[in-house]
Amino acid sequence: MNIIVTGGAGFIGSNFVRMALSQRPEWRVIVVDALTYAGNLENLDGLEKTYSGRYRFAKADVADSAAIEKLFEQESPSIVVHFAAESHVDRSVLGPMDFVRTNVLGTATLLDAARKSWRDKAGRFLQISTDEVYGALGDTGAFTEATPLAPSSPYSASKASADLLALAYHKTFGLDVVITRCCNNYGPYQFPEKLIPFMISRFVDGEKLPVYGNGMNVRDWIHVEDHNRGVLLAIEKGRPGEVYNLGARCERNNIDIVRSLLKLLLTAKGKPAVDLDSHITFVKDRPGHDWRYAIDPSKAERELGFRPEVRFEEGLAKTVQWYLENEKWWRDVQSGAYRDYVSKVYGA
Ligand code: NAD
Ligand code: TDX
């Protein structure tokens, strides 16, 4: 069975491709990725050799309808798992249009290719989405699948638009669409612009760790392996046209995450984990910064049997260790263009 994984050279996608190839021997995986700044072939190192005949990489832009339709003709996929996206909120503040193009037009292009290709045969489209489509919570409550969409950033608005298109293709054309909405992921191969790997790279470089606002904003965290276990379950057990929230009931405020990282990093360097706040600088807040996210994953637990396995403290310690051991990886992905981006967001 052929399965197309878009965005398979990115953080969550590459972890998913490894999991799928090792746990689903009947699948042949075709990674479709444009290799933007966030997509890196090194993330897929060794797969061609280990899984020869079951793995193909195709460089393509999901918004390029000719390229996508050709891939559907060549591969006749039974499943599409759509991870490809512009994924970083701060970049969507600097330049929203790439987000509209990839996340909205790209998703529409894939949905339409699937609609045409699956006229005579069944196929499933798994739309990978985010809790950010629900907007911000106050100090209490949690997002359920019935929470109205109220995105705050161009990123989350583009993801909400993509979700609505996917649901419309289900209602109008009967396309077999399932949507998962997950909370903040962490783990290996995450691009060092996101909170956890960014803070680790700053510490290693001897720079202060820039926390937005007062650091009290809350995010709900899940290890990337647990997210991807949920995606596999949604592919295999999800009901057509349904949305499933994925989360591990693990809320933390940002300042606590940064202090936990500092403890792990100082200890790893053989230094006493004291005077943590001297490593932190509070910087200008992100415009439209959502206060709090919290996912209620009851529906996925009940219907899919979803059970996250990674305890946050263990997952975080392993992640820190991975970044310390793979400094070459994150230095390589930090190109000149990346350094330019950092100076735009955080100042020189
Ligand atoms: P990422 O930025 O690490 O990777 C995105 C991948 O998509 C890269 O490989 C990039 O090259 C590719 N891509 C971008 N534009 C493309 C285009 N036009 N055509 C083809 N490929 C393109 O992102 P990630 O963190 O791995 O997120 C993957 C998905 O999961 C996204 O849809 C994101 O919205 C969603 N998500 C992420 C998180 C999180 O915490 N990171 C949480 C919930 C949902
Ligand atoms: O330097 C920083 N300082 C800081 O205080 C950075 C990069 C982030 N933050 C804060 C902002 C957020 O409250 O940390 C929190 C997490 O920030 P990000 O890692 O940028 O993630 P977030 O904005 O929450 O979005 C993420 O989760 C949902 C992913 O990037 C999205 O792709 C996903 O959909």
mmCIF file of N, CA and C in Angstrom, residues 50-134:
data_model
loop_
_atom_site.group_PDB
_atom_site.id
_atom_site.type_symbol
_atom_site.label_atom_id
_atom_site.label_comp_id
_atom_site.label_asym_id
_atom_site.label_seq_id
_atom_site.Cartn_x
_atom_site.Cartn_y
_atom_site.Cartn_z
ATOM 1 N N THR A 50 18.118 1.417 4.432
ATOM 2 C CA THR A 50 17.467 0.443 5.336
ATOM 3 C C THR A 50 16.172 -0.103 4.751
ATOM 4 N N TYR A 51 15.428 0.771 4.074
ATOM 5 C CA TYR A 51 14.085 0.351 3.619
ATOM 6 C C TYR A 51 13.991 0.392 2.099
ATOM 7 N N SER A 52 15.040 -0.040 1.396
ATOM 8 C CA SER A 52 15.050 0.129 -0.064
ATOM 9 C C SER A 52 13.838 -0.596 -0.659
ATOM 10 N N GLY A 53 13.207 0.086 -1.622
ATOM 11 C CA GLY A 53 11.995 -0.478 -2.224
ATOM 12 C C GLY A 53 10.727 -0.048 -1.497
ATOM 13 N N ARG A 54 10.868 0.404 -0.222
ATOM 14 C CA ARG A 54 9.676 0.833 0.527
ATOM 15 C C ARG A 54 9.701 2.323 0.815
ATOM 16 N N TYR A 55 10.695 3.015 0.251
ATOM 17 C CA TYR A 55 10.840 4.427 0.583
ATOM 18 C C TYR A 55 11.254 5.199 -0.661
ATOM 19 N N ARG A 56 10.577 6.321 -0.908
ATOM 20 C CA ARG A 56 10.979 7.203 -1.999
ATOM 21 C C ARG A 56 10.882 8.645 -1.519
ATOM 22 N N PHE A 57 11.864 9.469 -1.927
ATOM 23 C CA PHE A 57 11.771 10.903 -1.651
ATOM 24 C C PHE A 57 11.461 11.630 -2.957
ATOM 25 N N ALA A 58 10.435 12.483 -2.954
ATOM 26 C CA ALA A 58 10.126 13.293 -4.147
ATOM 27 C C ALA A 58 10.113 14.752 -3.732
ATOM 28 N N LYS A 59 11.006 15.535 -4.357
ATOM 29 C CA LYS A 59 11.027 16.969 -4.023
ATOM 30 C C LYS A 59 9.901 17.646 -4.793
ATOM 31 N N ALA A 60 8.929 18.182 -4.097
ATOM 32 C CA ALA A 60 7.818 18.869 -4.764
ATOM 33 C C ALA A 60 7.147 19.827 -3.793
ATOM 34 N N ASP A 61 6.577 20.883 -4.382
ATOM 35 C CA ASP A 61 5.849 21.896 -3.618
ATOM 36 C C ASP A 61 4.376 21.481 -3.594
ATOM 37 N N VAL A 62 3.781 21.401 -2.416
ATOM 38 C CA VAL A 62 2.385 20.940 -2.344
ATOM 39 C C VAL A 62 1.411 21.903 -3.037
ATOM 40 N N ALA A 63 1.845 23.142 -3.280
ATOM 41 C CA ALA A 63 0.952 24.077 -3.978
ATOM 42 C C ALA A 63 1.112 24.017 -5.499
ATOM 43 N N ASP A 64 1.973 23.124 -5.977
ATOM 44 C CA ASP A 64 2.210 22.986 -7.430
ATOM 45 C C ASP A 64 1.297 21.866 -7.950
ATOM 46 N N SER A 65 0.158 22.261 -8.507
ATOM 47 C CA SER A 65 -0.866 21.248 -8.826
ATOM 48 C C SER A 65 -0.374 20.249 -9.873
ATOM 49 N N ALA A 66 0.415 20.716 -10.850
ATOM 50 C CA ALA A 66 0.885 19.772 -11.887
ATOM 51 C C ALA A 66 1.770 18.702 -11.245
ATOM 52 N N ALA A 67 2.694 19.133 -10.406
ATOM 53 C CA ALA A 67 3.607 18.170 -9.759
ATOM 54 C C ALA A 67 2.831 17.215 -8.859
ATOM 55 N N ILE A 68 1.859 17.730 -8.132
ATOM 56 C CA ILE A 68 1.105 16.884 -7.189
ATOM 57 C C ILE A 68 0.219 15.892 -7.948
ATOM 58 N N GLU A 69 -0.433 16.358 -9.006
ATOM 59 C CA GLU A 69 -1.287 15.424 -9.764
ATOM 60 C C GLU A 69 -0.456 14.326 -10.408
ATOM 61 N N LYS A 70 0.739 14.697 -10.871
ATOM 62 C CA LYS A 70 1.631 13.681 -11.460
ATOM 63 C C LYS A 70 2.015 12.625 -10.413
ATOM 64 N N LEU A 71 2.308 13.089 -9.213
ATOM 65 C CA LEU A 71 2.670 12.135 -8.142
ATOM 66 C C LEU A 71 1.509 11.188 -7.814
ATOM 67 N N PHE A 72 0.301 11.730 -7.798
ATOM 68 C CA PHE A 72 -0.869 10.873 -7.551
ATOM 69 C C PHE A 72 -1.008 9.829 -8.659
ATOM 70 N N GLU A 73 -0.774 10.262 -9.914
ATOM 71 C CA GLU A 73 -0.867 9.299 -11.035
ATOM 72 C C GLU A 73 0.191 8.218 -10.915
ATOM 73 N N GLN A 74 1.426 8.646 -10.609
ATOM 74 C CA GLN A 74 2.548 7.690 -10.527
ATOM 75 C C GLN A 74 2.370 6.711 -9.367
ATOM 76 N N GLU A 75 1.943 7.223 -8.228
ATOM 77 C CA GLU A 75 2.003 6.416 -7.002
ATOM 78 C C GLU A 75 0.664 5.837 -6.571
ATOM 79 N N SER A 76 -0.411 6.390 -7.090
ATOM 80 C CA SER A 76 -1.749 5.911 -6.730
ATOM 81 C C SER A 76 -1.860 5.618 -5.206
ATOM 82 N N PRO A 77 -1.653 6.648 -4.388
ATOM 83 C CA PRO A 77 -1.601 6.415 -2.934
ATOM 84 C C PRO A 77 -2.966 6.029 -2.361
ATOM 85 N N SER A 78 -2.947 5.208 -1.324
ATOM 86 C CA SER A 78 -4.190 4.879 -0.608
ATOM 87 C C SER A 78 -4.394 5.817 0.576
ATOM 88 N N ILE A 79 -3.280 6.400 1.036
ATOM 89 C CA ILE A 79 -3.347 7.313 2.179
ATOM 90 C C ILE A 79 -2.462 8.529 1.890
ATOM 91 N N VAL A 80 -2.947 9.707 2.279
ATOM 92 C CA VAL A 80 -2.096 10.905 2.283
ATOM 93 C C VAL A 80 -2.064 11.421 3.714
ATOM 94 N N VAL A 81 -0.864 11.593 4.248
ATOM 95 C CA VAL A 81 -0.721 12.212 5.576
ATOM 96 C C VAL A 81 -0.065 13.565 5.335
ATOM 97 N N HIS A 82 -0.811 14.615 5.640
ATOM 98 C CA HIS A 82 -0.386 15.956 5.210
ATOM 99 C C HIS A 82 0.216 16.765 6.368
ATOM 100 N N PHE A 83 1.554 16.643 6.503
ATOM 101 C CA PHE A 83 2.281 17.417 7.517
ATOM 102 C C PHE A 83 2.811 18.741 6.962
ATOM 103 N N ALA A 84 3.035 18.808 5.630
ATOM 104 C CA ALA A 84 3.759 19.967 5.077
ATOM 105 C C ALA A 84 3.065 21.272 5.444
ATOM 106 N N ALA A 85 3.845 22.194 5.948
ATOM 107 C CA ALA A 85 3.283 23.506 6.307
ATOM 108 C C ALA A 85 4.419 24.470 6.612
ATOM 109 N N GLU A 86 4.108 25.745 6.519
ATOM 110 C CA GLU A 86 4.911 26.746 7.218
ATOM 111 C C GLU A 86 4.402 26.677 8.656
ATOM 112 N N SER A 87 5.313 26.466 9.616
ATOM 113 C CA SER A 87 4.836 26.072 10.946
ATOM 114 C C SER A 87 5.198 27.029 12.084
ATOM 115 N N HIS A 88 5.925 28.103 11.797
ATOM 116 C CA HIS A 88 6.398 28.906 12.935
ATOM 117 C C HIS A 88 5.662 30.246 13.055
ATOM 118 N N VAL A 89 5.015 30.441 14.201
ATOM 119 C CA VAL A 89 4.157 31.609 14.430
ATOM 120 C C VAL A 89 4.924 32.925 14.202
ATOM 121 N N ASP A 90 6.138 33.041 14.743
ATOM 122 C CA ASP A 90 6.878 34.308 14.603
ATOM 123 C C ASP A 90 7.176 34.627 13.132
ATOM 124 N N ARG A 91 7.433 33.602 12.330
ATOM 125 C CA ARG A 91 7.658 33.843 10.899
ATOM 126 C C ARG A 91 6.368 34.323 10.233
ATOM 127 N N SER A 92 5.221 33.851 10.716
ATOM 128 C CA SER A 92 3.952 34.262 10.103
ATOM 129 C C SER A 92 3.642 35.715 10.417
ATOM 130 N N VAL A 93 4.272 36.240 11.487
ATOM 131 C CA VAL A 93 4.117 37.654 11.803
ATOM 132 C C VAL A 93 4.988 38.477 10.850
ATOM 133 N N LEU A 94 6.191 37.961 10.559
ATOM 134 C CA LEU A 94 7.101 38.685 9.654
ATOM 135 C C LEU A 94 6.618 38.635 8.204
ATOM 136 N N GLY A 95 6.005 37.505 7.798
ATOM 137 C CA GLY A 95 5.608 37.351 6.393
ATOM 138 C C GLY A 95 4.470 36.344 6.242
ATOM 139 N N PRO A 96 3.223 36.822 6.306
ATOM 140 C CA PRO A 96 2.080 35.889 6.292
ATOM 141 C C PRO A 96 1.861 35.165 4.963
ATOM 142 N N MET A 97 2.307 35.741 3.839
ATOM 143 C CA MET A 97 1.850 35.205 2.550
ATOM 144 C C MET A 97 2.358 33.794 2.244
ATOM 145 N N ASP A 98 3.565 33.466 2.695
ATOM 146 C CA ASP A 98 4.060 32.090 2.501
ATOM 147 C C ASP A 98 3.147 31.096 3.209
ATOM 148 N N PHE A 99 2.565 31.557 4.330
ATOM 149 C CA PHE A 99 1.681 30.676 5.120
ATOM 150 C C PHE A 99 0.367 30.432 4.392
ATOM 151 N N VAL A 100 -0.125 31.497 3.750
ATOM 152 C CA VAL A 100 -1.375 31.352 2.994
ATOM 153 C C VAL A 100 -1.128 30.425 1.803
ATOM 154 N N ARG A 101 0.004 30.632 1.143
ATOM 155 C CA ARG A 101 0.274 29.832 -0.049
ATOM 156 C C ARG A 101 0.435 28.345 0.302
ATOM 157 N N THR A 102 1.342 28.050 1.227
ATOM 158 C CA THR A 102 1.598 26.632 1.523
ATOM 159 C C THR A 102 0.442 25.999 2.293
ATOM 160 N N ASN A 103 -0.017 26.669 3.340
ATOM 161 C CA ASN A 103 -0.968 26.009 4.246
ATOM 162 C C ASN A 103 -2.386 25.979 3.675
ATOM 163 N N VAL A 104 -2.774 27.040 2.960
ATOM 164 C CA VAL A 104 -4.143 27.067 2.414
ATOM 165 C C VAL A 104 -4.145 26.496 0.996
ATOM 166 N N LEU A 105 -3.401 27.159 0.092
ATOM 167 C CA LEU A 105 -3.399 26.687 -1.301
ATOM 168 C C LEU A 105 -2.807 25.282 -1.414
ATOM 169 N N GLY A 106 -1.747 25.020 -0.643
ATOM 170 C CA GLY A 106 -1.108 23.693 -0.680
ATOM 171 C C GLY A 106 -2.074 22.601 -0.246
ATOM 172 N N THR A 107 -2.816 22.854 0.831
ATOM 173 C CA THR A 107 -3.786 21.846 1.305
ATOM 174 C C THR A 107 -4.900 21.664 0.269
ATOM 175 N N ALA A 108 -5.378 22.786 -0.293
ATOM 176 C CA ALA A 108 -6.439 22.694 -1.307
ATOM 177 C C ALA A 108 -5.950 21.902 -2.521
ATOM 178 N N THR A 109 -4.717 22.117 -2.906
ATOM 179 C CA THR A 109 -4.150 21.421 -4.070
ATOM 180 C C THR A 109 -4.111 19.912 -3.822
ATOM 181 N N LEU A 110 -3.697 19.530 -2.634
ATOM 182 C CA LEU A 110 -3.643 18.095 -2.297
ATOM 183 C C LEU A 110 -5.042 17.487 -2.226
ATOM 184 N N LEU A 111 -5.962 18.224 -1.586
ATOM 185 C CA LEU A 111 -7.338 17.718 -1.468
ATOM 186 C C LEU A 111 -7.936 17.509 -2.855
ATOM 187 N N ASP A 112 -7.648 18.453 -3.751
ATOM 188 C CA ASP A 112 -8.248 18.344 -5.078
ATOM 189 C C ASP A 112 -7.634 17.200 -5.889
ATOM 190 N N ALA A 113 -6.326 17.017 -5.724
ATOM 191 C CA ALA A 113 -5.679 15.874 -6.405
ATOM 192 C C ALA A 113 -6.250 14.565 -5.855
ATOM 193 N N ALA A 114 -6.495 14.512 -4.551
ATOM 194 C CA ALA A 114 -7.065 13.301 -3.935
ATOM 195 C C ALA A 114 -8.483 13.066 -4.458
ATOM 196 N N ARG A 115 -9.263 14.144 -4.532
ATOM 197 C CA ARG A 115 -10.649 14.018 -5.025
ATOM 198 C C ARG A 115 -10.656 13.403 -6.425
ATOM 199 N N LYS A 116 -9.762 13.903 -7.296
ATOM 200 C CA LYS A 116 -9.740 13.396 -8.680
ATOM 201 C C LYS A 116 -9.232 11.966 -8.710
ATOM 202 N N SER A 117 -8.204 11.694 -7.914
ATOM 203 C CA SER A 117 -7.561 10.374 -7.968
ATOM 204 C C SER A 117 -8.416 9.294 -7.309
ATOM 205 N N TRP A 118 -9.220 9.697 -6.319
ATOM 206 C CA TRP A 118 -9.980 8.700 -5.553
ATOM 207 C C TRP A 118 -11.442 8.594 -5.996
ATOM 208 N N ARG A 119 -11.716 9.029 -7.258
ATOM 209 C CA ARG A 119 -13.094 8.889 -7.758
ATOM 210 C C ARG A 119 -13.522 7.431 -7.783
ATOM 211 N N ASP A 120 -12.570 6.556 -8.220
ATOM 212 C CA ASP A 120 -12.939 5.151 -8.418
ATOM 213 C C ASP A 120 -12.384 4.227 -7.348
ATOM 214 N N LYS A 121 -11.623 4.775 -6.414
ATOM 215 C CA LYS A 121 -11.083 3.902 -5.372
ATOM 216 C C LYS A 121 -11.051 4.651 -4.043
ATOM 217 N N ALA A 122 -11.024 3.895 -2.973
ATOM 218 C CA ALA A 122 -11.052 4.538 -1.668
ATOM 219 C C ALA A 122 -9.671 5.046 -1.292
ATOM 220 N N GLY A 123 -9.624 6.132 -0.565
ATOM 221 C CA GLY A 123 -8.356 6.648 -0.054
ATOM 222 C C GLY A 123 -8.651 7.501 1.155
ATOM 223 N N ARG A 124 -7.672 7.632 2.037
ATOM 224 C CA ARG A 124 -7.897 8.430 3.246
ATOM 225 C C ARG A 124 -6.924 9.606 3.306
ATOM 226 N N PHE A 125 -7.436 10.778 3.647
ATOM 227 C CA PHE A 125 -6.639 12.003 3.756
ATOM 228 C C PHE A 125 -6.567 12.414 5.222
ATOM 229 N N LEU A 126 -5.338 12.364 5.768
ATOM 230 C CA LEU A 126 -5.154 12.732 7.171
ATOM 231 C C LEU A 126 -4.578 14.144 7.231
ATOM 232 N N GLN A 127 -5.379 15.072 7.714
ATOM 233 C CA GLN A 127 -4.945 16.476 7.808
ATOM 234 C C GLN A 127 -4.346 16.705 9.198
ATOM 235 N N ILE A 128 -3.042 17.062 9.210
ATOM 236 C CA ILE A 128 -2.361 17.295 10.491
ATOM 237 C C ILE A 128 -2.565 18.748 10.895
ATOM 238 N N SER A 129 -3.286 18.941 11.976
ATOM 239 C CA SER A 129 -3.570 20.313 12.393
ATOM 240 C C SER A 129 -3.098 20.558 13.830
ATOM 241 N N THR A 130 -3.530 21.674 14.366
ATOM 242 C CA THR A 130 -2.948 22.171 15.614
ATOM 243 C C THR A 130 -4.018 22.731 16.552
ATOM 244 N N ASP A 131 -3.720 22.703 17.847
ATOM 245 C CA ASP A 131 -4.644 23.314 18.816
ATOM 246 C C ASP A 131 -4.749 24.824 18.628
ATOM 247 N N GLU A 132 -3.773 25.419 17.913
ATOM 248 C CA GLU A 132 -3.789 26.881 17.770
ATOM 249 C C GLU A 132 -4.994 27.379 16.988
ATOM 250 N N VAL A 133 -5.667 26.488 16.242
ATOM 251 C CA VAL A 133 -6.848 26.931 15.479
ATOM 252 C C VAL A 133 -7.966 27.382 16.414
ATOM 253 N N TYR A 134 -7.951 26.912 17.671
ATOM 254 C CA TYR A 134 -9.011 27.274 18.617
ATOM 255 C C TYR A 134 -8.766 28.640 19.269
#
